[in-house]
Amino acid sequence: MNTNDTPFRILAVCLGNICRSPLAEGLLKRTAAERGLLWEVDSAGTGGYHVGELADPRSRAIAAQYGLDITDQRSRKFSREDFDRFDLILAMDRKNYADLRSLTTKEEHRQKVVLLLDYVSLKEETGPDVFDPYWDDSGFEGVYRLLERAASRVADRVVEQTSK
Ligand code: 4NP
């Protein structure tokens, strides 16, 4: 648990902010609630194609199947101000990671951006990218399960880092 009253702020980022990062946001929030962690969690997309929209119906459906409600979320585009607002920025794939880092030259900002599956040491097992299921209906369950594992490991790692 954080030792002070300042929340730790985490942003999950994918391309459209309708498929992967809304699931990551929901799972990170649930993980924080289960573990009593003082976190603020949000998500965004590097692209603005779906701004204002609900999460993709397939992401909402798989979340609901596992008892997770993400219907409060609306897609938004990543903004440079997010570099200051958040402590940790989790990129779902290598393209998201490169796009985010290209938006800033400040080392302080760049250090906040991590490739999720690398950050949680799942990369060797799963490959570096959270698969983009937008064009593949069958991909959503695997993405959900992977993000569930990753969220738990994010909690382990953040707790370890913030307790130092
Ligand atoms: P996401 O998936 O990045 O996981 O939200 C996508 C959503 C929309 C598009 C691509 C990927 N698109 O091309 O509109």
JSON list of C-alpha atoms and ligand atoms in Angstrom, two decimals:
[
{"chain": "A", "resi": 1, "resn": "MET", "atom": "CA", "xyz": [0.00, 0.00, 0.00]},
{"chain": "A", "resi": 2, "resn": "ASN", "atom": "CA", "xyz": [1.22, 3.53, -0.67]},
{"chain": "A", "resi": 3, "resn": "THR", "atom": "CA", "xyz": [2.63, 5.09, 2.43]},
{"chain": "A", "resi": 4, "resn": "ASN", "atom": "CA", "xyz": [1.14, 8.52, 1.86]},
{"chain": "A", "resi": 5, "resn": "ASP", "atom": "CA", "xyz": [-2.07, 10.04, 0.53]},
{"chain": "A", "resi": 6, "resn": "THR", "atom": "CA", "xyz": [-0.76, 10.80, -2.94]},
{"chain": "A", "resi": 7, "resn": "PRO", "atom": "CA", "xyz": [-2.26, 8.41, -5.46]},
{"chain": "A", "resi": 8, "resn": "PHE", "atom": "CA", "xyz": [0.00, 6.64, -7.93]},
{"chain": "A", "resi": 9, "resn": "ARG", "atom": "CA", "xyz": [-1.28, 7.53, -11.39]},
{"chain": "A", "resi": 10, "resn": "ILE", "atom": "CA", "xyz": [-1.23, 4.99, -14.19]},
{"chain": "A", "resi": 11, "resn": "LEU", "atom": "CA", "xyz": [-2.26, 5.47, -17.81]},
{"chain": "A", "resi": 12, "resn": "ALA", "atom": "CA", "xyz": [-2.82, 2.53, -20.18]},
{"chain": "A", "resi": 13, "resn": "VAL", "atom": "CA", "xyz": [-2.37, 3.41, -23.87]},
{"chain": "A", "resi": 14, "resn": "CYS", "atom": "CA", "xyz": [-3.20, 1.62, -27.12]},
{"chain": "A", "resi": 15, "resn": "LEU", "atom": "CA", "xyz": [-4.09, 2.91, -30.59]},
{"chain": "A", "resi": 16, "resn": "GLY", "atom": "CA", "xyz": [-7.84, 3.46, -30.51]},
{"chain": "A", "resi": 17, "resn": "ASN", "atom": "CA", "xyz": [-8.59, 3.36, -26.76]},
{"chain": "A", "resi": 18, "resn": "ILE", "atom": "CA", "xyz": [-11.55, 1.10, -27.46]},
{"chain": "A", "resi": 19, "resn": "CYS", "atom": "CA", "xyz": [-10.23, -2.48, -27.35]},
{"chain": "A", "resi": 20, "resn": "ARG", "atom": "CA", "xyz": [-7.09, -3.13, -25.27]},
{"chain": "A", "resi": 21, "resn": "SER", "atom": "CA", "xyz": [-6.45, -0.13, -23.02]},
{"chain": "A", "resi": 22, "resn": "PRO", "atom": "CA", "xyz": [-10.06, 0.05, -21.73]},
{"chain": "A", "resi": 23, "resn": "LEU", "atom": "CA", "xyz": [-9.68, -3.56, -20.59]},
{"chain": "A", "resi": 24, "resn": "ALA", "atom": "CA", "xyz": [-6.32, -2.70, -19.03]},
{"chain": "A", "resi": 25, "resn": "GLU", "atom": "CA", "xyz": [-7.88, 0.29, -17.26]},
{"chain": "A", "resi": 26, "resn": "GLY", "atom": "CA", "xyz": [-10.73, -1.79, -15.87]},
{"chain": "A", "resi": 27, "resn": "LEU", "atom": "CA", "xyz": [-8.44, -4.60, -14.75]},
{"chain": "A", "resi": 28, "resn": "LEU", "atom": "CA", "xyz": [-5.93, -2.24, -13.14]},
{"chain": "A", "resi": 29, "resn": "LYS", "atom": "CA", "xyz": [-8.74, -0.51, -11.24]},
{"chain": "A", "resi": 30, "resn": "ARG", "atom": "CA", "xyz": [-10.07, -3.83, -10.06]},
{"chain": "A", "resi": 31, "resn": "THR", "atom": "CA", "xyz": [-6.60, -4.99, -9.01]},
{"chain": "A", "resi": 32, "resn": "ALA", "atom": "CA", "xyz": [-6.06, -1.76, -7.06]},
{"chain": "A", "resi": 33, "resn": "ALA", "atom": "CA", "xyz": [-9.42, -2.13, -5.32]},
{"chain": "A", "resi": 34, "resn": "GLU", "atom": "CA", "xyz": [-8.70, -5.77, -4.41]},
{"chain": "A", "resi": 35, "resn": "ARG", "atom": "CA", "xyz": [-5.28, -4.91, -2.99]},
{"chain": "A", "resi": 36, "resn": "GLY", "atom": "CA", "xyz": [-6.21, -1.64, -1.32]},
{"chain": "A", "resi": 37, "resn": "LEU", "atom": "CA", "xyz": [-3.85, 0.39, -3.48]},
{"chain": "A", "resi": 38, "resn": "LEU", "atom": "CA", "xyz": [-4.26, 4.14, -3.79]},
{"chain": "A", "resi": 39, "resn": "TRP", "atom": "CA", "xyz": [-4.14, 4.39, -7.57]},
{"chain": "A", "resi": 40, "resn": "GLU", "atom": "CA", "xyz": [-5.70, 6.61, -10.18]},
{"chain": "A", "resi": 41, "resn": "VAL", "atom": "CA", "xyz": [-6.04, 4.73, -13.45]},
{"chain": "A", "resi": 42, "resn": "ASP", "atom": "CA", "xyz": [-7.05, 6.03, -16.86]},
{"chain": "A", "resi": 43, "resn": "SER", "atom": "CA", "xyz": [-6.55, 5.02, -20.49]},
{"chain": "A", "resi": 44, "resn": "ALA", "atom": "CA", "xyz": [-6.06, 6.79, -23.82]},
{"chain": "A", "resi": 45, "resn": "GLY", "atom": "CA", "xyz": [-5.27, 6.15, -27.48]},
{"chain": "A", "resi": 46, "resn": "THR", "atom": "CA", "xyz": [-2.44, 7.46, -29.62]},
{"chain": "A", "resi": 47, "resn": "GLY", "atom": "CA", "xyz": [-5.01, 7.89, -32.39]},
{"chain": "A", "resi": 48, "resn": "GLY", "atom": "CA", "xyz": [-8.19, 9.94, -32.21]},
{"chain": "A", "resi": 49, "resn": "TYR", "atom": "CA", "xyz": [-10.40, 7.81, -34.46]},
{"chain": "A", "resi": 50, "resn": "HIS", "atom": "CA", "xyz": [-12.89, 6.82, -31.76]},
{"chain": "A", "resi": 51, "resn": "VAL", "atom": "CA", "xyz": [-12.87, 9.81, -29.39]},
{"chain": "A", "resi": 52, "resn": "GLY", "atom": "CA", "xyz": [-15.99, 9.94, -27.22]},
{"chain": "A", "resi": 53, "resn": "GLU", "atom": "CA", "xyz": [-17.05, 6.38, -28.03]},
{"chain": "A", "resi": 54, "resn": "LEU", "atom": "CA", "xyz": [-17.76, 3.57, -25.62]},
{"chain": "A", "resi": 55, "resn": "ALA", "atom": "CA", "xyz": [-15.28, 0.70, -25.51]},
{"chain": "A", "resi": 56, "resn": "ASP", "atom": "CA", "xyz": [-15.66, -1.73, -28.41]},
{"chain": "A", "resi": 57, "resn": "PRO", "atom": "CA", "xyz": [-18.72, -3.98, -27.89]},
{"chain": "A", "resi": 58, "resn": "ARG", "atom": "CA", "xyz": [-16.45, -7.04, -27.96]},
{"chain": "A", "resi": 59, "resn": "SER", "atom": "CA", "xyz": [-14.28, -5.62, -25.14]},
{"chain": "A", "resi": 60, "resn": "ARG", "atom": "CA", "xyz": [-17.39, -4.75, -23.15]},
{"chain": "A", "resi": 61, "resn": "ALA", "atom": "CA", "xyz": [-18.73, -8.25, -23.70]},
{"chain": "A", "resi": 62, "resn": "ILE", "atom": "CA", "xyz": [-15.60, -10.11, -22.62]},
{"chain": "A", "resi": 63, "resn": "ALA", "atom": "CA", "xyz": [-15.27, -7.83, -19.59]},
{"chain": "A", "resi": 64, "resn": "ALA", "atom": "CA", "xyz": [-18.90, -8.45, -18.63]},
{"chain": "A", "resi": 65, "resn": "GLN", "atom": "CA", "xyz": [-18.34, -12.19, -19.02]},
{"chain": "A", "resi": 66, "resn": "TYR", "atom": "CA", "xyz": [-15.68, -11.91, -16.31]},
{"chain": "A", "resi": 67, "resn": "GLY", "atom": "CA", "xyz": [-17.77, -9.61, -14.11]},
{"chain": "A", "resi": 68, "resn": "LEU", "atom": "CA", "xyz": [-15.98, -6.40, -15.06]},
{"chain": "A", "resi": 69, "resn": "ASP", "atom": "CA", "xyz": [-18.00, -3.33, -16.05]},
{"chain": "A", "resi": 70, "resn": "ILE", "atom": "CA", "xyz": [-16.18, -0.92, -18.38]},
{"chain": "A", "resi": 71, "resn": "THR", "atom": "CA", "xyz": [-19.27, 0.86, -19.72]},
{"chain": "A", "resi": 72, "resn": "ASP", "atom": "CA", "xyz": [-18.33, 4.10, -17.91]},
{"chain": "A", "resi": 73, "resn": "GLN", "atom": "CA", "xyz": [-15.31, 4.57, -20.16]},
{"chain": "A", "resi": 74, "resn": "ARG", "atom": "CA", "xyz": [-15.14, 6.83, -23.22]},
{"chain": "A", "resi": 75, "resn": "SER", "atom": "CA", "xyz": [-12.32, 6.88, -25.71]},
{"chain": "A", "resi": 76, "resn": "ARG", "atom": "CA", "xyz": [-9.94, 9.82, -25.58]},
{"chain": "A", "resi": 77, "resn": "LYS", "atom": "CA", "xyz": [-6.75, 10.71, -27.35]},
{"chain": "A", "resi": 78, "resn": "PHE", "atom": "CA", "xyz": [-3.43, 10.85, -25.51]},
{"chain": "A", "resi": 79, "resn": "SER", "atom": "CA", "xyz": [-2.34, 14.41, -24.84]},
{"chain": "A", "resi": 80, "resn": "ARG", "atom": "CA", "xyz": [1.16, 15.69, -24.09]},
{"chain": "A", "resi": 81, "resn": "GLU", "atom": "CA", "xyz": [-0.11, 16.89, -20.72]},
{"chain": "A", "resi": 82, "resn": "ASP", "atom": "CA", "xyz": [-0.53, 13.24, -19.79]},
{"chain": "A", "resi": 83, "resn": "PHE", "atom": "CA", "xyz": [3.25, 13.05, -19.46]},
{"chain": "A", "resi": 84, "resn": "ASP", "atom": "CA", "xyz": [2.98, 15.29, -16.39]},
{"chain": "A", "resi": 85, "resn": "ARG", "atom": "CA", "xyz": [-0.33, 13.95, -15.09]},
{"chain": "A", "resi": 86, "resn": "PHE", "atom": "CA", "xyz": [0.77, 10.32, -14.84]},
{"chain": "A", "resi": 87, "resn": "ASP", "atom": "CA", "xyz": [3.57, 8.49, -13.04]},
{"chain": "A", "resi": 88, "resn": "LEU", "atom": "CA", "xyz": [3.55, 5.41, -15.27]},
{"chain": "A", "resi": 89, "resn": "ILE", "atom": "CA", "xyz": [2.41, 5.11, -18.89]},
{"chain": "A", "resi": 90, "resn": "LEU", "atom": "CA", "xyz": [1.83, 1.55, -20.08]},
{"chain": "A", "resi": 91, "resn": "ALA", "atom": "CA", "xyz": [2.08, 1.05, -23.84]},
{"chain": "A", "resi": 92, "resn": "MET", "atom": "CA", "xyz": [0.21, -2.01, -25.13]},
{"chain": "A", "resi": 93, "resn": "ASP", "atom": "CA", "xyz": [2.52, -2.61, -28.10]},
{"chain": "A", "resi": 94, "resn": "ARG", "atom": "CA", "xyz": [5.82, -1.47, -29.60]},
{"chain": "A", "resi": 95, "resn": "LYS", "atom": "CA", "xyz": [4.14, 0.94, -32.01]},
{"chain": "A", "resi": 96, "resn": "ASN", "atom": "CA", "xyz": [2.26, 2.62, -29.16]},
{"chain": "A", "resi": 97, "resn": "TYR", "atom": "CA", "xyz": [5.53, 2.79, -27.22]},
{"chain": "A", "resi": 98, "resn": "ALA", "atom": "CA", "xyz": [7.42, 4.39, -30.12]},
{"chain": "A", "resi": 99, "resn": "ASP", "atom": "CA", "xyz": [4.58, 6.81, -30.87]},
{"chain": "A", "resi": 100, "resn": "LEU", "atom": "CA", "xyz": [4.37, 7.94, -27.23]},
{"chain": "A", "resi": 101, "resn": "ARG", "atom": "CA", "xyz": [8.11, 8.46, -26.92]},
{"chain": "A", "resi": 102, "resn": "SER", "atom": "CA", "xyz": [8.18, 10.45, -30.17]},
{"chain": "A", "resi": 103, "resn": "LEU", "atom": "CA", "xyz": [5.81, 12.99, -28.58]},
{"chain": "A", "resi": 104, "resn": "THR", "atom": "CA", "xyz": [8.39, 14.22, -26.09]},
{"chain": "A", "resi": 105, "resn": "THR", "atom": "CA", "xyz": [12.09, 14.95, -25.93]},
{"chain": "A", "resi": 106, "resn": "LYS", "atom": "CA", "xyz": [12.15, 15.24, -22.12]},
{"chain": "A", "resi": 107, "resn": "GLU", "atom": "CA", "xyz": [13.95, 12.31, -20.53]},
{"chain": "A", "resi": 108, "resn": "GLU", "atom": "CA", "xyz": [11.73, 12.66, -17.44]},
{"chain": "A", "resi": 109, "resn": "HIS", "atom": "CA", "xyz": [8.69, 12.03, -19.64]},
{"chain": "A", "resi": 110, "resn": "ARG", "atom": "CA", "xyz": [10.26, 9.28, -21.71]},
{"chain": "A", "resi": 111, "resn": "GLN", "atom": "CA", "xyz": [11.15, 7.31, -18.61]},
{"chain": "A", "resi": 112, "resn": "LYS", "atom": "CA", "xyz": [7.50, 7.11, -17.63]},
{"chain": "A", "resi": 113, "resn": "VAL", "atom": "CA", "xyz": [6.65, 5.21, -20.82]},
{"chain": "A", "resi": 114, "resn": "VAL", "atom": "CA", "xyz": [7.13, 1.45, -20.64]},
{"chain": "A", "resi": 115, "resn": "LEU", "atom": "CA", "xyz": [6.16, -1.46, -22.86]},
{"chain": "A", "resi": 116, "resn": "LEU", "atom": "CA", "xyz": [3.64, -3.28, -20.67]},
{"chain": "A", "resi": 117, "resn": "LEU", "atom": "CA", "xyz": [4.71, -6.88, -21.30]},
{"chain": "A", "resi": 118, "resn": "ASP", "atom": "CA", "xyz": [8.36, -5.96, -20.88]},
{"chain": "A", "resi": 119, "resn": "TYR", "atom": "CA", "xyz": [7.65, -4.03, -17.68]},
{"chain": "A", "resi": 120, "resn": "VAL", "atom": "CA", "xyz": [5.93, -7.05, -16.13]},
{"chain": "A", "resi": 121, "resn": "SER", "atom": "CA", "xyz": [8.49, -9.58, -17.47]},
{"chain": "A", "resi": 122, "resn": "LEU", "atom": "CA", "xyz": [6.00, -11.45, -19.63]},
{"chain": "A", "resi": 123, "resn": "LYS", "atom": "CA", "xyz": [7.65, -10.54, -22.91]},
{"chain": "A", "resi": 124, "resn": "GLU", "atom": "CA", "xyz": [9.76, -13.72, -23.14]},
{"chain": "A", "resi": 125, "resn": "GLU", "atom": "CA", "xyz": [6.67, -15.86, -22.68]},
{"chain": "A", "resi": 126, "resn": "THR", "atom": "CA", "xyz": [4.11, -13.94, -24.71]},
{"chain": "A", "resi": 127, "resn": "GLY", "atom": "CA", "xyz": [6.07, -11.76, -27.12]},
{"chain": "A", "resi": 128, "resn": "PRO", "atom": "CA", "xyz": [6.40, -8.00, -26.68]},
{"chain": "A", "resi": 129, "resn": "ASP", "atom": "CA", "xyz": [2.98, -6.84, -27.86]},
{"chain": "A", "resi": 130, "resn": "VAL", "atom": "CA", "xyz": [-0.53, -7.10, -26.48]},
{"chain": "A", "resi": 131, "resn": "PHE", "atom": "CA", "xyz": [-2.15, -8.39, -29.66]},
{"chain": "A", "resi": 132, "resn": "ASP", "atom": "CA", "xyz": [-4.52, -5.88, -31.31]},
{"chain": "A", "resi": 133, "resn": "PRO", "atom": "CA", "xyz": [-7.82, -7.78, -31.57]},
{"chain": "A", "resi": 134, "resn": "TYR", "atom": "CA", "xyz": [-9.66, -5.07, -33.52]},
{"chain": "A", "resi": 135, "resn": "TRP", "atom": "CA", "xyz": [-9.66, -7.10, -36.75]},
{"chain": "A", "resi": 136, "resn": "ASP", "atom": "CA", "xyz": [-10.02, -10.50, -35.08]},
{"chain": "A", "resi": 137, "resn": "ASP", "atom": "CA", "xyz": [-13.09, -11.29, -32.98]},
{"chain": "A", "resi": 138, "resn": "SER", "atom": "CA", "xyz": [-11.45, -14.41, -31.57]},
{"chain": "A", "resi": 139, "resn": "GLY", "atom": "CA", "xyz": [-8.63, -12.39, -30.00]},
{"chain": "A", "resi": 140, "resn": "PHE", "atom": "CA", "xyz": [-10.55, -10.69, -27.20]},
{"chain": "A", "resi": 141, "resn": "GLU", "atom": "CA", "xyz": [-10.56, -13.51, -24.68]},
{"chain": "A", "resi": 142, "resn": "GLY", "atom": "CA", "xyz": [-6.80, -14.01, -24.97]},
{"chain": "A", "resi": 143, "resn": "VAL", "atom": "CA", "xyz": [-6.21, -10.28, -24.63]},
{"chain": "A", "resi": 144, "resn": "TYR", "atom": "CA", "xyz": [-8.43, -10.16, -21.54]},
{"chain": "A", "resi": 145, "resn": "ARG", "atom": "CA", "xyz": [-6.61, -13.06, -19.88]},
{"chain": "A", "resi": 146, "resn": "LEU", "atom": "CA", "xyz": [-3.20, -11.64, -20.71]},
{"chain": "A", "resi": 147, "resn": "LEU", "atom": "CA", "xyz": [-4.13, -8.21, -19.35]},
{"chain": "A", "resi": 148, "resn": "GLU", "atom": "CA", "xyz": [-5.48, -9.80, -16.18]},
{"chain": "A", "resi": 149, "resn": "ARG", "atom": "CA", "xyz": [-2.11, -11.44, -15.55]},
{"chain": "A", "resi": 150, "resn": "ALA", "atom": "CA", "xyz": [-0.27, -8.27, -16.49]},
{"chain": "A", "resi": 151, "resn": "ALA", "atom": "CA", "xyz": [-2.39, -6.11, -14.14]},
{"chain": "A", "resi": 152, "resn": "SER", "atom": "CA", "xyz": [-1.51, -8.31, -11.20]},
{"chain": "A", "resi": 153, "resn": "ARG", "atom": "CA", "xyz": [2.17, -8.04, -12.05]},
{"chain": "A", "resi": 154, "resn": "VAL", "atom": "CA", "xyz": [1.93, -4.26, -12.48]},
{"chain": "A", "resi": 155, "resn": "ALA", "atom": "CA", "xyz": [0.64, -4.15, -8.91]},
{"chain": "A", "resi": 156, "resn": "ASP", "atom": "CA", "xyz": [3.54, -6.31, -7.67]},
{"chain": "A", "resi": 157, "resn": "ARG", "atom": "CA", "xyz": [6.07, -4.12, -9.41]},
{"chain": "A", "resi": 158, "resn": "VAL", "atom": "CA", "xyz": [4.58, -0.75, -8.47]},
{"chain": "A", "resi": 159, "resn": "VAL", "atom": "CA", "xyz": [4.26, -1.79, -4.83]},
{"chain": "A", "resi": 160, "resn": "GLU", "atom": "CA", "xyz": [7.88, -2.90, -4.84]},
{"chain": "A", "resi": 161, "resn": "GLN", "atom": "CA", "xyz": [9.05, 0.36, -6.42]},
{"chain": "A", "resi": 162, "resn": "THR", "atom": "CA", "xyz": [6.96, 2.74, -4.36]},
{"chain": "A", "resi": 163, "resn": "SER", "atom": "CA", "xyz": [7.83, 1.09, -1.05]},
{"chain": "A", "resi": 164, "resn": "LYS", "atom": "CA", "xyz": [11.57, 1.71, -1.54]},
{"chain": "B", "resi": 1, "resn": "4NP", "atom": "P1", "xyz": [-7.17, -0.69, -29.73]},
{"chain": "B", "resi": 1, "resn": "4NP", "atom": "O1", "xyz": [-7.73, -1.36, -31.09]},
{"chain": "B", "resi": 1, "resn": "4NP", "atom": "O2", "xyz": [-5.93, 0.08, -30.12]},
{"chain": "B", "resi": 1, "resn": "4NP", "atom": "O3", "xyz": [-6.84, -1.85, -28.85]},
{"chain": "B", "resi": 1, "resn": "4NP", "atom": "O4", "xyz": [-8.27, 0.19, -29.18]},
{"chain": "B", "resi": 1, "resn": "4NP", "atom": "C1", "xyz": [-7.98, -0.64, -32.23]},
{"chain": "B", "resi": 1, "resn": "4NP", "atom": "C2", "xyz": [-9.12, 0.14, -32.34]},
{"chain": "B", "resi": 1, "resn": "4NP", "atom": "C3", "xyz": [-9.40, 0.83, -33.49]},
{"chain": "B", "resi": 1, "resn": "4NP", "atom": "C4", "xyz": [-8.54, 0.74, -34.57]},
{"chain": "B", "resi": 1, "resn": "4NP", "atom": "C5", "xyz": [-7.40, -0.03, -34.48]},
{"chain": "B", "resi": 1, "resn": "4NP", "atom": "C6", "xyz": [-7.13, -0.72, -33.31]},
{"chain": "B", "resi": 1, "resn": "4NP", "atom": "N1", "xyz": [-8.83, 1.43, -35.77]},
{"chain": "B", "resi": 1, "resn": "4NP", "atom": "O5", "xyz": [-8.09, 1.28, -36.75]},
{"chain": "B", "resi": 1, "resn": "4NP", "atom": "O6", "xyz": [-9.83, 2.19, -35.83]}
]
